[in-house]
XYZ file of C-alpha atoms in Angstrom:
582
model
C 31.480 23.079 -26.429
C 29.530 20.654 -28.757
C 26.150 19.471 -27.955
C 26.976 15.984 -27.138
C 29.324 16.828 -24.481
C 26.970 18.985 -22.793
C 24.264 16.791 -22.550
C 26.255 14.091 -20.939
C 27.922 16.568 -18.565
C 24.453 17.787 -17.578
C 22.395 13.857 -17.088
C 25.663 12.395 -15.434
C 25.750 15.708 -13.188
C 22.051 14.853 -12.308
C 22.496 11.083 -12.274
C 25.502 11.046 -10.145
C 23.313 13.271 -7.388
C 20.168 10.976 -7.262
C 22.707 7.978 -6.439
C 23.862 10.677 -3.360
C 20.439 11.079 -2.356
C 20.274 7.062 -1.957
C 18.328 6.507 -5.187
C 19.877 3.051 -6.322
C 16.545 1.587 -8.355
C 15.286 2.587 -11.941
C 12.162 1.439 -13.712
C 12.878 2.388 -17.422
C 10.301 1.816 -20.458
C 12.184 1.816 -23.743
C 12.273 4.787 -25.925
C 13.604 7.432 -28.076
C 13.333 10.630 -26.512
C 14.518 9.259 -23.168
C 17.666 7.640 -24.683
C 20.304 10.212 -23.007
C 18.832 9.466 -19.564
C 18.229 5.594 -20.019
C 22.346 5.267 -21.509
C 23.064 7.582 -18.565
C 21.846 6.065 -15.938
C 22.594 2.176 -17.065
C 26.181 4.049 -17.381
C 25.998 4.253 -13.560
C 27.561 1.478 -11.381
C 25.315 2.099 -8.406
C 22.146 2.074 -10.840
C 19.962 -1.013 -10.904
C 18.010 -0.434 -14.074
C 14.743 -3.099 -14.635
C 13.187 -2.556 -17.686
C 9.137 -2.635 -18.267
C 8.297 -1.983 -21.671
C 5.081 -1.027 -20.453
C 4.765 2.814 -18.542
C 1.675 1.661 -16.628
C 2.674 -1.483 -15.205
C 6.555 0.247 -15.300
C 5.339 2.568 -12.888
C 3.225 0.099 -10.198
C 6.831 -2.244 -10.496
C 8.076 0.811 -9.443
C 5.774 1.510 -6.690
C 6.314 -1.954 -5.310
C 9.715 -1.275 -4.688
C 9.118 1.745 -3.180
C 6.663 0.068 -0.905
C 8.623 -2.343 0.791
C 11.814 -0.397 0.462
C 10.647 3.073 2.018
C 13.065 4.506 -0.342
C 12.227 6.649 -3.745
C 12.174 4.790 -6.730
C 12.943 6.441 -10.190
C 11.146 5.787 -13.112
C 11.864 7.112 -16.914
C 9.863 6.897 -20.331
C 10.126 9.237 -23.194
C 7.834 11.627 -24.599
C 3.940 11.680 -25.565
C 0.855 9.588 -23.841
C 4.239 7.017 -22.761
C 3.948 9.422 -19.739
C 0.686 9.592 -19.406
C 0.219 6.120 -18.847
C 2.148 6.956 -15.529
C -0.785 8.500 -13.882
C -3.003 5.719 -12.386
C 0.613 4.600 -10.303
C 1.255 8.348 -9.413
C -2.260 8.891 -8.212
C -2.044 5.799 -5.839
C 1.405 7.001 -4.933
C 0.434 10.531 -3.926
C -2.937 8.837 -1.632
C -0.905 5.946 -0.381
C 2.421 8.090 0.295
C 5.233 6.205 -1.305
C 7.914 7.872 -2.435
C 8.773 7.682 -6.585
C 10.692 10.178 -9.262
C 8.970 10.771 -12.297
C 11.441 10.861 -15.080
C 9.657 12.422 -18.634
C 11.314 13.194 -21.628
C 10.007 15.723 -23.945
C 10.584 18.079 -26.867
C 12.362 20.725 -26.604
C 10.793 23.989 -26.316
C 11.134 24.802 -29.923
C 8.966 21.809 -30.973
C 6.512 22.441 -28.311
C 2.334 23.189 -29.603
C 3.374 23.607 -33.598
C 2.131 19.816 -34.525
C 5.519 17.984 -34.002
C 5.381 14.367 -33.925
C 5.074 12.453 -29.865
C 4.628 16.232 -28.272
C 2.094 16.268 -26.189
C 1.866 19.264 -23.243
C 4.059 17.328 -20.440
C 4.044 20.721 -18.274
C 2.028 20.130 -14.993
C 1.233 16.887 -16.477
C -0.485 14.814 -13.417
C -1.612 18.548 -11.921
C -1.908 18.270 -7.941
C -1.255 14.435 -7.761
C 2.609 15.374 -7.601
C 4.403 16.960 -4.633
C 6.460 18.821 -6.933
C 6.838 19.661 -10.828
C 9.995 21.334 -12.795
C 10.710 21.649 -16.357
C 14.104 21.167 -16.417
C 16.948 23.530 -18.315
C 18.094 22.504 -21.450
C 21.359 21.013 -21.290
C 24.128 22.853 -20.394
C 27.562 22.302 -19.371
C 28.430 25.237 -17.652
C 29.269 25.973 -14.146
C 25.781 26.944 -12.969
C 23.485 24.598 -15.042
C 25.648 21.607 -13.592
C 25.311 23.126 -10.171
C 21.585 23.282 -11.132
C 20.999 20.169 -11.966
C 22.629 18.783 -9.249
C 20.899 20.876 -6.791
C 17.100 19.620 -8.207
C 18.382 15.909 -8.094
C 19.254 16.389 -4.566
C 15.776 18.490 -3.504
C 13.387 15.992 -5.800
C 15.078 12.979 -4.045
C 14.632 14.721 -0.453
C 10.624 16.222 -1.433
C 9.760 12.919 -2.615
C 10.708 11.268 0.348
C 9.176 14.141 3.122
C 6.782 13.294 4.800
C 4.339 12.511 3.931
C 6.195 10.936 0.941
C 4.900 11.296 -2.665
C 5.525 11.009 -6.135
C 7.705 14.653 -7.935
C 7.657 15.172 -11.406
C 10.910 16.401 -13.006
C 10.132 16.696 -17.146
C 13.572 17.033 -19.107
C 13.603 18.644 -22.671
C 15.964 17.221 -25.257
C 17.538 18.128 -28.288
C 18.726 15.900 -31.317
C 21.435 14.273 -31.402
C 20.307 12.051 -28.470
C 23.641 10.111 -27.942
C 25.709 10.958 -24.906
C 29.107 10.349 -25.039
C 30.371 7.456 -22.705
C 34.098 7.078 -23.707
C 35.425 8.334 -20.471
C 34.532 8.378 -16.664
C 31.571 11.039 -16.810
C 30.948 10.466 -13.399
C 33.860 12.451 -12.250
C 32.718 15.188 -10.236
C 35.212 18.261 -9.655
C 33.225 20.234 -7.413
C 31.934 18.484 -3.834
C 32.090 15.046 -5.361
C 30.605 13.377 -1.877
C 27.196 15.437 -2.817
C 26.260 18.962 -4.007
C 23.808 19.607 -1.389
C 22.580 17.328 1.620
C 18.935 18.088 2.647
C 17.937 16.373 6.144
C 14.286 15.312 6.657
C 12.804 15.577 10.497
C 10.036 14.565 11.805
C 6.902 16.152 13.145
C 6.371 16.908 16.694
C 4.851 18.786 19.506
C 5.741 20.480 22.230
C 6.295 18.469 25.630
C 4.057 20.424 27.812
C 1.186 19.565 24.720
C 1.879 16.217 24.989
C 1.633 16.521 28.936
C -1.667 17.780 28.742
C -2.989 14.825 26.320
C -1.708 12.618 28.559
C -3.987 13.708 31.365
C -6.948 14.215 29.443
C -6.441 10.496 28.603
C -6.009 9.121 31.607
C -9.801 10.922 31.989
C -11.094 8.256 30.066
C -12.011 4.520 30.838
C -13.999 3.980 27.731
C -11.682 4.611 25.074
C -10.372 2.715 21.870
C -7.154 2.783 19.574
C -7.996 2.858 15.657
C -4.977 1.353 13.963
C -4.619 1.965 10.030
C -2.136 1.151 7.272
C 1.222 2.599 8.782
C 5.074 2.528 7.966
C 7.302 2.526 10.978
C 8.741 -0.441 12.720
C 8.819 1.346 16.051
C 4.735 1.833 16.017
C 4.148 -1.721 16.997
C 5.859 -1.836 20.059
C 4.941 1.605 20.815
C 0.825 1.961 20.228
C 0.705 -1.907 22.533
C 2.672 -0.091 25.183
C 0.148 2.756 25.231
C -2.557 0.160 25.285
C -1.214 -1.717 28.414
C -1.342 1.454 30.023
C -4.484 3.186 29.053
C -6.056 -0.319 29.185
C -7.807 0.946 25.752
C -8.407 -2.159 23.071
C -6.343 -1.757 19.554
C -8.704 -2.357 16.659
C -5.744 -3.693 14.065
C -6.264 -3.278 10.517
C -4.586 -5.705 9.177
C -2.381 -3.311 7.090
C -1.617 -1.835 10.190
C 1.225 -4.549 10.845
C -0.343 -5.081 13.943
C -2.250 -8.667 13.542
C 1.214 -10.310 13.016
C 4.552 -10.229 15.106
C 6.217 -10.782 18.400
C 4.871 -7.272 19.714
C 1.824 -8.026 22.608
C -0.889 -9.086 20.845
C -3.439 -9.300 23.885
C -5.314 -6.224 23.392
C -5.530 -6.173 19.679
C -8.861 -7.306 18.206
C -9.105 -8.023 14.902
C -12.982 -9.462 14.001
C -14.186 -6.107 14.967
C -15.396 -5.780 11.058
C -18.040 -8.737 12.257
C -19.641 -7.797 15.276
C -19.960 -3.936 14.802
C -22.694 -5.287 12.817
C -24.505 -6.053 15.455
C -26.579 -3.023 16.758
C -26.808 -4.660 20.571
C -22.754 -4.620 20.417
C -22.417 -1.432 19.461
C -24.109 -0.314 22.354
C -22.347 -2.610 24.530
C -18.778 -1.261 23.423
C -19.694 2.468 23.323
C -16.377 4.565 23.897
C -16.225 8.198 25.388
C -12.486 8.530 23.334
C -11.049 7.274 20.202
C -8.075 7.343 19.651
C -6.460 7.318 15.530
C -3.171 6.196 13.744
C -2.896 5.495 10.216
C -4.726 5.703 7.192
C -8.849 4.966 7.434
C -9.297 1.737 8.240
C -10.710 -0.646 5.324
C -13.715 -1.953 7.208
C -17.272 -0.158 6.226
C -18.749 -1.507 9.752
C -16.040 0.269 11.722
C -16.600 3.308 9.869
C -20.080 3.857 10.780
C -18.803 2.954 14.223
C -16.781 6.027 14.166
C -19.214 7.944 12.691
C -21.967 7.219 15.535
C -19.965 7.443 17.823
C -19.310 11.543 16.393
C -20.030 12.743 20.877
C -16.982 10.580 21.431
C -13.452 12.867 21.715
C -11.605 11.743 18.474
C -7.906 12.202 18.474
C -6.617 11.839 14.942
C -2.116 11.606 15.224
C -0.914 12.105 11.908
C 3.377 12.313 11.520
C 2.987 13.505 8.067
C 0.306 16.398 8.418
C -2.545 15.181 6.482
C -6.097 15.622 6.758
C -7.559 11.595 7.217
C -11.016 12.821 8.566
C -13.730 12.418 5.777
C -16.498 12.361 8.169
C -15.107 15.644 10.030
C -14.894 13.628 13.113
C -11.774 14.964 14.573
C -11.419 16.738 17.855
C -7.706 17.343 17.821
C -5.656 16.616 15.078
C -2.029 15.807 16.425
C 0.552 16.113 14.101
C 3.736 14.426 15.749
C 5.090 11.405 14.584
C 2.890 8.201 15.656
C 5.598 6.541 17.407
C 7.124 9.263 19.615
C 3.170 10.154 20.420
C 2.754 6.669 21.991
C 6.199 6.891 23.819
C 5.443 10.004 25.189
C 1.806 9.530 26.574
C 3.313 6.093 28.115
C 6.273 8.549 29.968
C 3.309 11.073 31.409
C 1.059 8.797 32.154
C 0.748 5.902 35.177
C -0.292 2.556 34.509
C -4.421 1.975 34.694
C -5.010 -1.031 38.006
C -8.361 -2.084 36.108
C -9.737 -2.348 32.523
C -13.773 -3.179 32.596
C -14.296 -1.738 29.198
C -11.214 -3.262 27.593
C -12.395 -6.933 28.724
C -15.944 -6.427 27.531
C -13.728 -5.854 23.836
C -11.599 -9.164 24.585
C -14.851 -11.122 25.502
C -16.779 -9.767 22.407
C -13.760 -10.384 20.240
C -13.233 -14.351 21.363
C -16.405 -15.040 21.158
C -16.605 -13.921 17.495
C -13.814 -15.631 17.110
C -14.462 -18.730 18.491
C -17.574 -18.620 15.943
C -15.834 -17.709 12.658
C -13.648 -20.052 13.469
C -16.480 -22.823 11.984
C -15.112 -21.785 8.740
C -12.613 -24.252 8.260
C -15.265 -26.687 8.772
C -16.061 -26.140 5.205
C -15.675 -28.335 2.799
C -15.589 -26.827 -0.311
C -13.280 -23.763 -1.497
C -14.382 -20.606 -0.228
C -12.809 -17.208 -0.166
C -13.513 -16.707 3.716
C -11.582 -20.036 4.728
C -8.901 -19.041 2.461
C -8.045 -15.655 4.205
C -8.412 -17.750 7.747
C -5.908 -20.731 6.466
C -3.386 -17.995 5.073
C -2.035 -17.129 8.644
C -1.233 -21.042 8.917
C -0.163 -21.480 5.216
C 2.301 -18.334 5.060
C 5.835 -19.151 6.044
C 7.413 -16.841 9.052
C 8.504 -13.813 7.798
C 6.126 -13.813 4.752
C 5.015 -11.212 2.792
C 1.731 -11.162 1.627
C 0.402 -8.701 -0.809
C -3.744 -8.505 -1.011
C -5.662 -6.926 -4.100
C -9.068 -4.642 -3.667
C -12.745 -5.149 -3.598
C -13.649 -8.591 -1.959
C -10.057 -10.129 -0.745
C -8.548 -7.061 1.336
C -12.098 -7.248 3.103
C -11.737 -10.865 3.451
C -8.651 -10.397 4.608
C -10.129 -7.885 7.367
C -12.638 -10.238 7.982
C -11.076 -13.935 8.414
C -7.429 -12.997 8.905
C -6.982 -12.988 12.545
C -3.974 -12.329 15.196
C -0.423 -14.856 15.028
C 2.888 -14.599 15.828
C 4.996 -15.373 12.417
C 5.485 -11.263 11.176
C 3.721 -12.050 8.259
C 3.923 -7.887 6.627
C 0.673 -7.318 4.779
C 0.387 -4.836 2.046
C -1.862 -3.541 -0.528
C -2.361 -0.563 -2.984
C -5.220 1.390 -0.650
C -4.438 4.796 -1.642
C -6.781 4.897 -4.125
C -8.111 1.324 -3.740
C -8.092 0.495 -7.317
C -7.284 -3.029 -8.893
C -5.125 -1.435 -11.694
C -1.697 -2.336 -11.345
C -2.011 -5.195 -9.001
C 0.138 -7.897 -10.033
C 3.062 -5.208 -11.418
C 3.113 -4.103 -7.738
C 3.229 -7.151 -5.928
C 6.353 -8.526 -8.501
C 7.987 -4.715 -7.398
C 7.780 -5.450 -4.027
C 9.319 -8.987 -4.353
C 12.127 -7.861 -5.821
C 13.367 -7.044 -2.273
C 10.920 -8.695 -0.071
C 10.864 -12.316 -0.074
C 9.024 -14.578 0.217
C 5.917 -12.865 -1.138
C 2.363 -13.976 -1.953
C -0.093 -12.216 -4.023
C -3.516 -13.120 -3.148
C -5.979 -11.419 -5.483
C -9.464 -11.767 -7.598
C -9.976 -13.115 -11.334
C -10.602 -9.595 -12.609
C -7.838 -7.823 -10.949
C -5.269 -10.317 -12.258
C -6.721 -9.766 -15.855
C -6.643 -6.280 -15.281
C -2.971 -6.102 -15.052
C -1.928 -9.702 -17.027
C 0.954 -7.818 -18.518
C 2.960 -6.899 -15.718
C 3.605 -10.679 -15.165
C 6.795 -10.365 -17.659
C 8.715 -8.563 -14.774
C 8.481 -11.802 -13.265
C 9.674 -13.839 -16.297
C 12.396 -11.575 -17.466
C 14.150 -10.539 -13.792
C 13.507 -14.100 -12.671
C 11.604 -12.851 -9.784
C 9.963 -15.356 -7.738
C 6.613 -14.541 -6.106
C 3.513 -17.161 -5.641
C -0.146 -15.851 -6.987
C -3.090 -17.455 -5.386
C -6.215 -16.110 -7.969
C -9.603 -16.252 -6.399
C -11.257 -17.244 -9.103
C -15.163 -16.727 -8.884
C -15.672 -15.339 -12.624
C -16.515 -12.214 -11.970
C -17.206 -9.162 -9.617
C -17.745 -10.577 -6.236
C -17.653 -7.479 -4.513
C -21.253 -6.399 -6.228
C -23.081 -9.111 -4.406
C -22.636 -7.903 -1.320
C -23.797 -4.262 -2.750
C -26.967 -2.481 -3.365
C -26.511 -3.186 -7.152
C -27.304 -6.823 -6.589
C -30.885 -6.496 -5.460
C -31.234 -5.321 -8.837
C -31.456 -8.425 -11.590
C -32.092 -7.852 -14.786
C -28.734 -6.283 -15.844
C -26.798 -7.141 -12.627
C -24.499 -9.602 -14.767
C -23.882 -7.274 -17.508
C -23.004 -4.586 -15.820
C -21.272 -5.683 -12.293
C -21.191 -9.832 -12.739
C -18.800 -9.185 -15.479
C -17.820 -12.978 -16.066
C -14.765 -13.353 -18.171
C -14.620 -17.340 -18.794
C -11.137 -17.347 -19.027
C -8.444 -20.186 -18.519
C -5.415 -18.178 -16.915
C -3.383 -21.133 -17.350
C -1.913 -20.218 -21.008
C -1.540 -16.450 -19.887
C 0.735 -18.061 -17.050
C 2.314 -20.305 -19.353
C 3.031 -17.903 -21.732
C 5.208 -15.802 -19.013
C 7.131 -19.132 -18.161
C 5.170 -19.546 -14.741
C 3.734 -22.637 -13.814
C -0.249 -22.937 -13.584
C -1.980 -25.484 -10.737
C -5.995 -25.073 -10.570
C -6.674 -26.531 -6.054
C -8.719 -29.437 -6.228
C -9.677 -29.164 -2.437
C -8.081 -27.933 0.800
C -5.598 -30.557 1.619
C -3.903 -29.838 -2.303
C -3.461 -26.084 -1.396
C -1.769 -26.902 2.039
C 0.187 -29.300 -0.118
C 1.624 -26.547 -2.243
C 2.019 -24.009 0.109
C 4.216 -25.971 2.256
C 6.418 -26.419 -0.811
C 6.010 -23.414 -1.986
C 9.737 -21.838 -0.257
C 11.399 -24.596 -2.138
C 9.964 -22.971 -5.569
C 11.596 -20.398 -7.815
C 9.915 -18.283 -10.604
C 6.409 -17.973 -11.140
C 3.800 -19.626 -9.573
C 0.010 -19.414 -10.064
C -2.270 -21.309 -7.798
C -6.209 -20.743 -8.733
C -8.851 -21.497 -6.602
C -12.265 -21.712 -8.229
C -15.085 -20.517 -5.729
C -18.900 -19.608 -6.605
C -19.889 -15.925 -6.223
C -23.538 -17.187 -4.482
C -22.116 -19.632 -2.482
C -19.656 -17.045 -1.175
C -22.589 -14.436 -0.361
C -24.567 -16.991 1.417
C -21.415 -18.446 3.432
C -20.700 -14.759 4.545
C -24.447 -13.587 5.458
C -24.580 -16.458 7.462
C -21.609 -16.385 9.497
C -22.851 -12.766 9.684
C -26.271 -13.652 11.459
C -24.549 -16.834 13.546
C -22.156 -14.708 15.157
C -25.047 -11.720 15.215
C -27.062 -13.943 17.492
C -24.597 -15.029 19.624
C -23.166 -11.440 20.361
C -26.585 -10.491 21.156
C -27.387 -13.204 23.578
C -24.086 -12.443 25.586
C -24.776 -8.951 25.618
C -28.127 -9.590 26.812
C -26.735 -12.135 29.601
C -24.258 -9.178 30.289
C -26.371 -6.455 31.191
């Protein structure tokens, strides 16, 4: 049998098993090698193929999707440093647990290492950032190479998606000619056309009479807290409150957590804890005997050295997908059962606590910082604080909002405080880099809608490119640019006391006008004069398609002053109460 027939017997084999496995999205970047896949795979009915011409912002478009979808995305390029420019997406997909197939063409074997054109070594290309790597069998169309590449469709789909999920790396040689041949219905599958092989996921879990005996160790405690991090699972919400109302133990909400947001009970959840665990006299004040931990580390550096002096405390870290999230080796038990079913269970074993001293003296800590930060929206001019505390006002219900690194997520954790609308909050914080921003965001609002990107100048310029998504899938999403020409973040670091190359080195101001970068991707450009002109536009913004860029201009020593102060106000007044506690 001819080599043209073979390869399409073998990709439309593979193909037709992804779209088994649930695989129904594509991120393709144009090129030759990759040709039988990418003529494949548009072949496909069930396929939705988007193509980025770019394999770095390809990828984080991909990861977007994945994101908000929970399912794994595929994503194919051809051979050479086209797949290499995968790797900053993969790495944040491996730390952040989102599922995505990596699709690489490459030589074949022959033309591997003797100084043929686009060959680079492809063979364990991203090393441990994968879950899984294969080089793939040359195209066959025989009985057992079809059954085998039907069978690694099927297991990459289901290892990319185990918990915890993760990027696998499947690298496919190919011969000239590259042409399949799509006259007929290759699709056609003789043998078990429903599926070659079905592989079924559980979930982690421990035994009943282990969870029995947490329970009652819990119930031990009064002084205990519940650390929330970035977490997937729509049952959590309802589940970790529950298991506060019971223990009586405060929730200390990331806001990736999904936990600041929704109609789940939203009494016990405090959310300005990055504020006052700056203060030394509240710290003392809220000492807990056990801590209780769900997610991914939480962003906030204050509550991290909480954790960390606080290393006497029990520290119960519940992990559904088996990790290790303990860099300060604080961990007395690590649980690993899935976070809901934890929560459910300890609520079943467990009675309901009559009094909670030590969750009030949270509450009453919390209010009062909030009543203080509140003072924010007294100000006049635009500052990246009020902005995070307006968004829970300006975001429509059901809202997704999508935050970039350095100073805005920690904004965010700072001035963006409990409400009822289910506004979802994400961000790329497995790796916390900026790369990649903006292609994410568009990924994610391919399914998720409406969504707002809220990020800083240099992130946005750091990933410029990926706004053509937006432009050429007619994807609407709204960017609000915090635009203080520069590197915020560095003010608030150890770098800044420092002044003689502080700007050229961490200031980095770009002096750019992002208006004719917008333009030039067919969005529309509109620099805020003032307050009352962004609540203008946001309340509009629903009723606007395509791409929309909203800058707001702020001053990087403005911004430093506004937060140190804030940070001493509320300092001061946490101190005094504390004082008139004891």
């Amino acid at each position: 049998m001819n080599h043209q027939i073979s390869l399409t017997a073998y990709l439309a084999a593979f193909v037709a098993e992804l779209v088994q496995t649930g695989i129904k999205d594509v991120v393709v970047s144009p090129g030759s090698r990759s040709t039988p896949m990418a003529m494949v795979m548009a072949e496909h009915p069930e396929i939705n193929i988007h193509i980025h011409v770019d394999e770095r912002a390809a990828a984080f478009f991909a990861l977007g999707i994945a994101k908000v979808t929970n399912k794994p995305v595929a994503i194919l390029c051809t051979s050479g440093t086209a797949a290499a420019n995968y790797f900053p997406a993969i790495i944040e997909a491996r730390y952040s647990r989102v599922p995505l197939l990596v699709l690489t063409a490459d030589r074949p074997h022959e033309l591997r290492e003797v100084g043929a054109p686009q060959a680079i070594d492809q063979i364990h290309l991203y090393g441990q950032h994968v879950k899984w790597f294969a080089d793939m069998a040359l195209p066959e169309s025989s009985t057992e190479i079809i059954r085998y590449a039907r069978t690694v469709g099927a297991r990459a789909a289901a290892i990319a998606n185990q918990s915890p999920a993760g990027p696998v790396h499947l690298n496919f040689p190919f011969r000239e000619p590259l042409i399949p041949k799509l006259d007929e219905d290759i699709f056609q599958l003789e043998e078990r056309p429903m599926g070659y092989v079905k592989v079924r996921n559980g979930e982690l879990t421990i035994r009943e009479d282990e969870l029995k005996e947490i329970s009652l160790k819990l119930n031990g405690y009064n002084n205990g807290i519940i650390v929330c991090g970035n977490i997937a699972d729509d049952r959590f919400a309802q589940a970790v409150t529950d298991l506060s109302k019971m223990l009586k133990f405060p929730i200390l909400a990331d806001p990736l957590s999904q936990l600041r947001s929704g109609q789940h009970h939203l009494e016990n959840i405090v959310e300005t804890y990055d504020t006052f665990l700056r203060n030394e006299d509240a710290k003392v004040y809220l000492k807990p005997d056990v801590i209780l931990r769900f997610g991914a580390m939480p962003l906030s550096k204050a509550l991290t050295i909480f954790l960390k002096e606080n290393h006497q405390a029990e520290q119960f870290v519940i992990d559904g997908a088996g990790g290790w999230r303990d860099p300060s080796s604080l961990s007395t038990e690590m649980i690993y059962c899935n976070e809901s079913f934890f929560c459910e269970k300890v609520v079943a074993f467990s009675e309901t606590r009559t009094s909670g001293e030590f969750l009030e003296k949270w509450l009453a800590v919390n209010n009062l910082t909030k009543a203080n930060m509140a003072l924010i929206k007294d100000s006049r001019q635009l500052s990246e604080g009020r902005l995070f505390y307006e968004l829970a006002d300006l975001l429509p219900e059901g809202a997704t909002l999508f935050v970039g690194n350095s100073m805005p997520i920690r904004d965010l954790d700072s001035f963006f405080h409990n409400n009822s609308k289910s506004i979802k909050v994400i961000a790329n914080r497995g790796a916390n880099g900026i790369d990649g921003t903006v292609s994410t965001a568009i990924g994610a609002s391919l399914y998720s809608q409406p969504l707002y990107l809220v990020l800083g100048d240099l992130t946005f310029f750091h990933d410029l490119n990926g706004l053509i998504a937006s432009k050429l899938y007619n994807i609407d999403v709204k960017i609000i640019v915090v635009n203080n020409n520069g590197g915020g973040i560095f003010s608030f670091l150890p770098q800044s006391e420092h002044p003689k190359h502080f700007e050229l080195l961490f200031g980095t101001p770009l002096n750019l006008d992002f208006e004719h970068a917008v333009k030039m991707f067919n969005g529309n450009f509109t620099r805020i004069k003032d307050w009352e002109h962004l609540q203008e536009l946001m309340n509009l913004s629903t009723e606007v398609k395509g791409l929309n860029v909203y800058e707001v201009v702020t001053n990087r020593e403005s911004n430093l002053v506004e937060h140190r102060d804030f940070w001493r106000i509320v300092s001061e007044e946490i101190s005094n109460f504390v004082k008139g506690a004891d």
